[in-house]
Amino acid sequence: MIVKWVLAAGVVVLVPFVWGTDRVTLQSERTVYTVECVNGAWAGNRCSGQLSAAARYRYRALKNRGEVLFWVLGSPEPSAKLSQCVIQDGRNWTCPAGPEAAKSITLALVKGQPVHNVAWPTRPFYSVSKLNWTLLKLGLKLSQSADTA
């Protein structure tokens, strides 16, 4: 009986942790949670105004085709595609700039994190963890800083 309680407690602790860190994803997908600085300006990755949850970009790596599909969750904007990509897995890939690069926020993921490069023709972005984004969406804020700039 005590083993069941220990296992149940472990699940109660582990499931929110796995969900919050976005460690388990399906179909070689990765979601990047972006934020915006409302009534303020960015200084590095710090917002002088109010940090607010913004768009979520979902990337799906298709290794056998050398393509990365991406779209903005909840947006009427159609999905787009990056081609001629070098794909290790869904969390590690890089693509050259192509016709649809301007619709994306990055052309590469390394260890599941979007790479920021001002020389790329991509949209500027600031991102936070899934947990931080969800809390911001609920009106709670942990900090005024983004994880990546």
PDB file of C-alpha atoms in Angstrom:
ATOM      1  CA  MET A   1       0.000   0.000   0.000  1.00  0.00           C
ATOM      2  CA  ILE A   2       2.788   2.431   0.861  1.00  0.00           C
ATOM      3  CA  VAL A   3       4.445   1.720  -2.507  1.00  0.00           C
ATOM      4  CA  LYS A   4       1.267   2.845  -4.288  1.00  0.00           C
ATOM      5  CA  TRP A   5       1.246   6.125  -2.326  1.00  0.00           C
ATOM      6  CA  VAL A   6       4.916   6.761  -3.112  1.00  0.00           C
ATOM      7  CA  LEU A   7       4.315   6.071  -6.805  1.00  0.00           C
ATOM      8  CA  ALA A   8       1.230   8.301  -6.818  1.00  0.00           C
ATOM      9  CA  ALA A   9       3.170  11.109  -5.124  1.00  0.00           C
ATOM     10  CA  GLY A  10       5.962  10.696  -7.665  1.00  0.00           C
ATOM     11  CA  VAL A  11       3.519  11.005 -10.540  1.00  0.00           C
ATOM     12  CA  VAL A  12       1.899  14.085  -8.982  1.00  0.00           C
ATOM     13  CA  VAL A  13       5.320  15.768  -8.794  1.00  0.00           C
ATOM     14  CA  LEU A  14       6.787  14.448 -12.052  1.00  0.00           C
ATOM     15  CA  VAL A  15       3.907  15.129 -14.448  1.00  0.00           C
ATOM     16  CA  PRO A  16       3.716  18.909 -13.829  1.00  0.00           C
ATOM     17  CA  PHE A  17       7.523  19.121 -14.017  1.00  0.00           C
ATOM     18  CA  VAL A  18       7.660  17.326 -17.374  1.00  0.00           C
ATOM     19  CA  TRP A  19       4.753  19.396 -18.704  1.00  0.00           C
ATOM     20  CA  GLY A  20       6.222  22.681 -17.467  1.00  0.00           C
ATOM     21  CA  THR A  21       9.668  22.075 -18.926  1.00  0.00           C
ATOM     22  CA  ASP A  22       8.277  20.881 -22.276  1.00  0.00           C
ATOM     23  CA  ARG A  23      10.723  17.946 -22.221  1.00  0.00           C
ATOM     24  CA  VAL A  24       8.319  15.479 -23.810  1.00  0.00           C
ATOM     25  CA  THR A  25       6.975  16.470 -27.209  1.00  0.00           C
ATOM     26  CA  LEU A  26       5.237  14.565 -29.966  1.00  0.00           C
ATOM     27  CA  GLN A  27       6.215  14.014 -33.586  1.00  0.00           C
ATOM     28  CA  SER A  28       9.584  15.809 -33.413  1.00  0.00           C
ATOM     29  CA  GLU A  29       7.807  19.034 -32.462  1.00  0.00           C
ATOM     30  CA  ARG A  30       8.978  21.954 -30.389  1.00  0.00           C
ATOM     31  CA  THR A  31       6.976  24.989 -29.318  1.00  0.00           C
ATOM     32  CA  VAL A  32       8.645  28.338 -28.687  1.00  0.00           C
ATOM     33  CA  TYR A  33       6.709  30.554 -26.268  1.00  0.00           C
ATOM     34  CA  THR A  34       7.252  34.230 -27.053  1.00  0.00           C
ATOM     35  CA  VAL A  35       6.596  37.339 -24.989  1.00  0.00           C
ATOM     36  CA  GLU A  36       6.215  41.032 -25.701  1.00  0.00           C
ATOM     37  CA  CYS A  37       7.028  44.121 -23.672  1.00  0.00           C
ATOM     38  CA  VAL A  38       3.836  46.174 -23.266  1.00  0.00           C
ATOM     39  CA  ASN A  39       4.172  49.895 -22.426  1.00  0.00           C
ATOM     40  CA  GLY A  40       7.921  49.628 -22.157  1.00  0.00           C
ATOM     41  CA  ALA A  41      11.100  48.782 -24.010  1.00  0.00           C
ATOM     42  CA  TRP A  42      13.577  45.933 -24.083  1.00  0.00           C
ATOM     43  CA  ALA A  43      17.017  46.406 -22.533  1.00  0.00           C
ATOM     44  CA  GLY A  44      18.759  43.162 -23.411  1.00  0.00           C
ATOM     45  CA  ASN A  45      16.277  40.526 -22.290  1.00  0.00           C
ATOM     46  CA  ARG A  46      14.669  42.746 -19.617  1.00  0.00           C
ATOM     47  CA  CYS A  47      11.336  44.504 -20.178  1.00  0.00           C
ATOM     48  CA  SER A  48      10.872  47.956 -18.609  1.00  0.00           C
ATOM     49  CA  GLY A  49       7.089  47.688 -19.020  1.00  0.00           C
ATOM     50  CA  GLN A  50       4.811  44.736 -18.543  1.00  0.00           C
ATOM     51  CA  LEU A  51       5.868  41.325 -19.822  1.00  0.00           C
ATOM     52  CA  SER A  52       2.973  39.718 -21.680  1.00  0.00           C
ATOM     53  CA  ALA A  53       2.436  36.286 -23.265  1.00  0.00           C
ATOM     54  CA  ALA A  54       2.582  36.527 -27.065  1.00  0.00           C
ATOM     55  CA  ALA A  55       2.565  34.040 -29.955  1.00  0.00           C
ATOM     56  CA  ARG A  56       3.510  30.382 -29.690  1.00  0.00           C
ATOM     57  CA  TYR A  57       5.512  29.098 -32.651  1.00  0.00           C
ATOM     58  CA  ARG A  58       5.373  25.346 -33.246  1.00  0.00           C
ATOM     59  CA  TYR A  59       8.119  23.681 -35.282  1.00  0.00           C
ATOM     60  CA  ARG A  60       7.914  20.125 -36.644  1.00  0.00           C
ATOM     61  CA  ALA A  61      11.121  18.644 -38.054  1.00  0.00           C
ATOM     62  CA  LEU A  62      10.710  16.168 -40.920  1.00  0.00           C
ATOM     63  CA  LYS A  63      14.150  14.563 -40.957  1.00  0.00           C
ATOM     64  CA  ASN A  64      13.611  12.257 -43.941  1.00  0.00           C
ATOM     65  CA  ARG A  65      12.514  15.222 -46.092  1.00  0.00           C
ATOM     66  CA  GLY A  66      14.998  17.782 -44.728  1.00  0.00           C
ATOM     67  CA  GLU A  67      12.147  20.156 -43.924  1.00  0.00           C
ATOM     68  CA  VAL A  68      10.858  21.997 -40.893  1.00  0.00           C
ATOM     69  CA  LEU A  69       7.198  22.954 -40.881  1.00  0.00           C
ATOM     70  CA  PHE A  70       6.111  25.768 -38.580  1.00  0.00           C
ATOM     71  CA  TRP A  71       3.004  27.674 -37.647  1.00  0.00           C
ATOM     72  CA  VAL A  72       1.680  30.088 -35.039  1.00  0.00           C
ATOM     73  CA  LEU A  73      -0.726  28.329 -32.694  1.00  0.00           C
ATOM     74  CA  GLY A  74      -4.207  29.840 -32.692  1.00  0.00           C
ATOM     75  CA  SER A  75      -3.453  32.068 -35.670  1.00  0.00           C
ATOM     76  CA  PRO A  76      -5.314  32.109 -38.994  1.00  0.00           C
ATOM     77  CA  GLU A  77      -1.905  32.517 -40.653  1.00  0.00           C
ATOM     78  CA  PRO A  78      -1.147  29.369 -42.721  1.00  0.00           C
ATOM     79  CA  SER A  79       1.750  27.091 -41.877  1.00  0.00           C
ATOM     80  CA  ALA A  80       5.072  27.605 -43.625  1.00  0.00           C
ATOM     81  CA  LYS A  81       8.110  25.492 -44.456  1.00  0.00           C
ATOM     82  CA  LEU A  82      11.877  25.749 -44.171  1.00  0.00           C
ATOM     83  CA  SER A  83      13.701  23.545 -46.715  1.00  0.00           C
ATOM     84  CA  GLN A  84      17.141  22.004 -47.224  1.00  0.00           C
ATOM     85  CA  CYS A  85      17.524  21.663 -43.460  1.00  0.00           C
ATOM     86  CA  VAL A  86      20.120  19.618 -41.620  1.00  0.00           C
ATOM     87  CA  ILE A  87      18.098  17.775 -38.978  1.00  0.00           C
ATOM     88  CA  GLN A  88      19.567  15.716 -36.164  1.00  0.00           C
ATOM     89  CA  ASP A  89      16.199  15.428 -34.369  1.00  0.00           C
ATOM     90  CA  GLY A  90      13.213  17.589 -33.446  1.00  0.00           C
ATOM     91  CA  ARG A  91      15.271  19.614 -30.949  1.00  0.00           C
ATOM     92  CA  ASN A  92      18.422  20.070 -33.051  1.00  0.00           C
ATOM     93  CA  TRP A  93      18.238  21.373 -36.602  1.00  0.00           C
ATOM     94  CA  THR A  94      19.374  24.226 -38.811  1.00  0.00           C
ATOM     95  CA  CYS A  95      18.010  25.584 -42.088  1.00  0.00           C
ATOM     96  CA  PRO A  96      19.281  28.083 -44.643  1.00  0.00           C
ATOM     97  CA  ALA A  97      17.348  31.288 -45.212  1.00  0.00           C
ATOM     98  CA  GLY A  98      14.651  30.673 -47.787  1.00  0.00           C
ATOM     99  CA  PRO A  99      11.472  32.241 -49.120  1.00  0.00           C
ATOM    100  CA  GLU A 100       9.505  31.676 -45.884  1.00  0.00           C
ATOM    101  CA  ALA A 101      12.258  32.540 -43.391  1.00  0.00           C
ATOM    102  CA  ALA A 102      10.676  35.964 -42.781  1.00  0.00           C
ATOM    103  CA  LYS A 103       7.617  34.217 -41.288  1.00  0.00           C
ATOM    104  CA  SER A 104       9.748  32.377 -38.722  1.00  0.00           C
ATOM    105  CA  ILE A 105      11.468  33.559 -35.555  1.00  0.00           C
ATOM    106  CA  THR A 106      14.496  31.285 -36.038  1.00  0.00           C
ATOM    107  CA  LEU A 107      16.314  29.134 -38.562  1.00  0.00           C
ATOM    108  CA  ALA A 108      17.779  26.755 -35.990  1.00  0.00           C
ATOM    109  CA  LEU A 109      17.130  24.944 -32.730  1.00  0.00           C
ATOM    110  CA  VAL A 110      19.976  23.757 -30.505  1.00  0.00           C
ATOM    111  CA  LYS A 111      19.064  21.510 -27.565  1.00  0.00           C
ATOM    112  CA  GLY A 112      15.468  22.585 -28.086  1.00  0.00           C
ATOM    113  CA  GLN A 113      16.241  26.296 -27.780  1.00  0.00           C
ATOM    114  CA  PRO A 114      15.698  28.728 -30.654  1.00  0.00           C
ATOM    115  CA  VAL A 115      18.843  30.351 -31.992  1.00  0.00           C
ATOM    116  CA  HIS A 116      18.748  34.132 -32.356  1.00  0.00           C
ATOM    117  CA  ASN A 117      20.814  35.677 -35.135  1.00  0.00           C
ATOM    118  CA  VAL A 118      20.279  39.322 -36.150  1.00  0.00           C
ATOM    119  CA  ALA A 119      21.747  38.573 -39.597  1.00  0.00           C
ATOM    120  CA  TRP A 120      18.879  36.188 -40.414  1.00  0.00           C
ATOM    121  CA  PRO A 121      15.782  37.504 -42.204  1.00  0.00           C
ATOM    122  CA  THR A 122      13.530  36.249 -39.383  1.00  0.00           C
ATOM    123  CA  ARG A 123      11.073  37.948 -37.036  1.00  0.00           C
ATOM    124  CA  PRO A 124      12.578  39.355 -33.827  1.00  0.00           C
ATOM    125  CA  PHE A 125      11.541  37.502 -30.683  1.00  0.00           C
ATOM    126  CA  TYR A 126      11.918  37.087 -26.948  1.00  0.00           C
ATOM    127  CA  SER A 127      10.988  33.742 -25.431  1.00  0.00           C
ATOM    128  CA  VAL A 128      10.259  32.207 -22.039  1.00  0.00           C
ATOM    129  CA  SER A 129       9.588  28.729 -20.696  1.00  0.00           C
ATOM    130  CA  LYS A 130       6.208  27.082 -21.157  1.00  0.00           C
ATOM    131  CA  LEU A 131       5.499  27.443 -17.438  1.00  0.00           C
ATOM    132  CA  ASN A 132       6.396  31.153 -17.383  1.00  0.00           C
ATOM    133  CA  TRP A 133       4.333  31.770 -20.554  1.00  0.00           C
ATOM    134  CA  THR A 134       1.314  29.988 -19.028  1.00  0.00           C
ATOM    135  CA  LEU A 135       1.585  32.013 -15.823  1.00  0.00           C
ATOM    136  CA  LEU A 136       1.802  35.236 -17.851  1.00  0.00           C
ATOM    137  CA  LYS A 137      -1.271  34.164 -19.829  1.00  0.00           C
ATOM    138  CA  LEU A 138      -3.073  33.714 -16.493  1.00  0.00           C
ATOM    139  CA  GLY A 139      -2.021  37.237 -15.432  1.00  0.00           C
ATOM    140  CA  LEU A 140       0.747  36.144 -13.051  1.00  0.00           C
ATOM    141  CA  LYS A 141       4.324  37.263 -13.564  1.00  0.00           C
ATOM    142  CA  LEU A 142       7.470  35.785 -12.112  1.00  0.00           C
ATOM    143  CA  SER A 143       9.921  38.287 -13.580  1.00  0.00           C
ATOM    144  CA  GLN A 144      10.355  41.016 -16.155  1.00  0.00           C
ATOM    145  CA  SER A 145      12.973  39.082 -18.111  1.00  0.00           C
ATOM    146  CA  ALA A 146      12.782  36.820 -21.140  1.00  0.00           C
ATOM    147  CA  ASP A 147      14.904  33.668 -21.315  1.00  0.00           C
ATOM    148  CA  THR A 148      16.273  34.511 -24.769  1.00  0.00           C
ATOM    149  CA  ALA A 149      16.552  37.738 -26.669  1.00  0.00           C
TER     150      ALA A 149
END
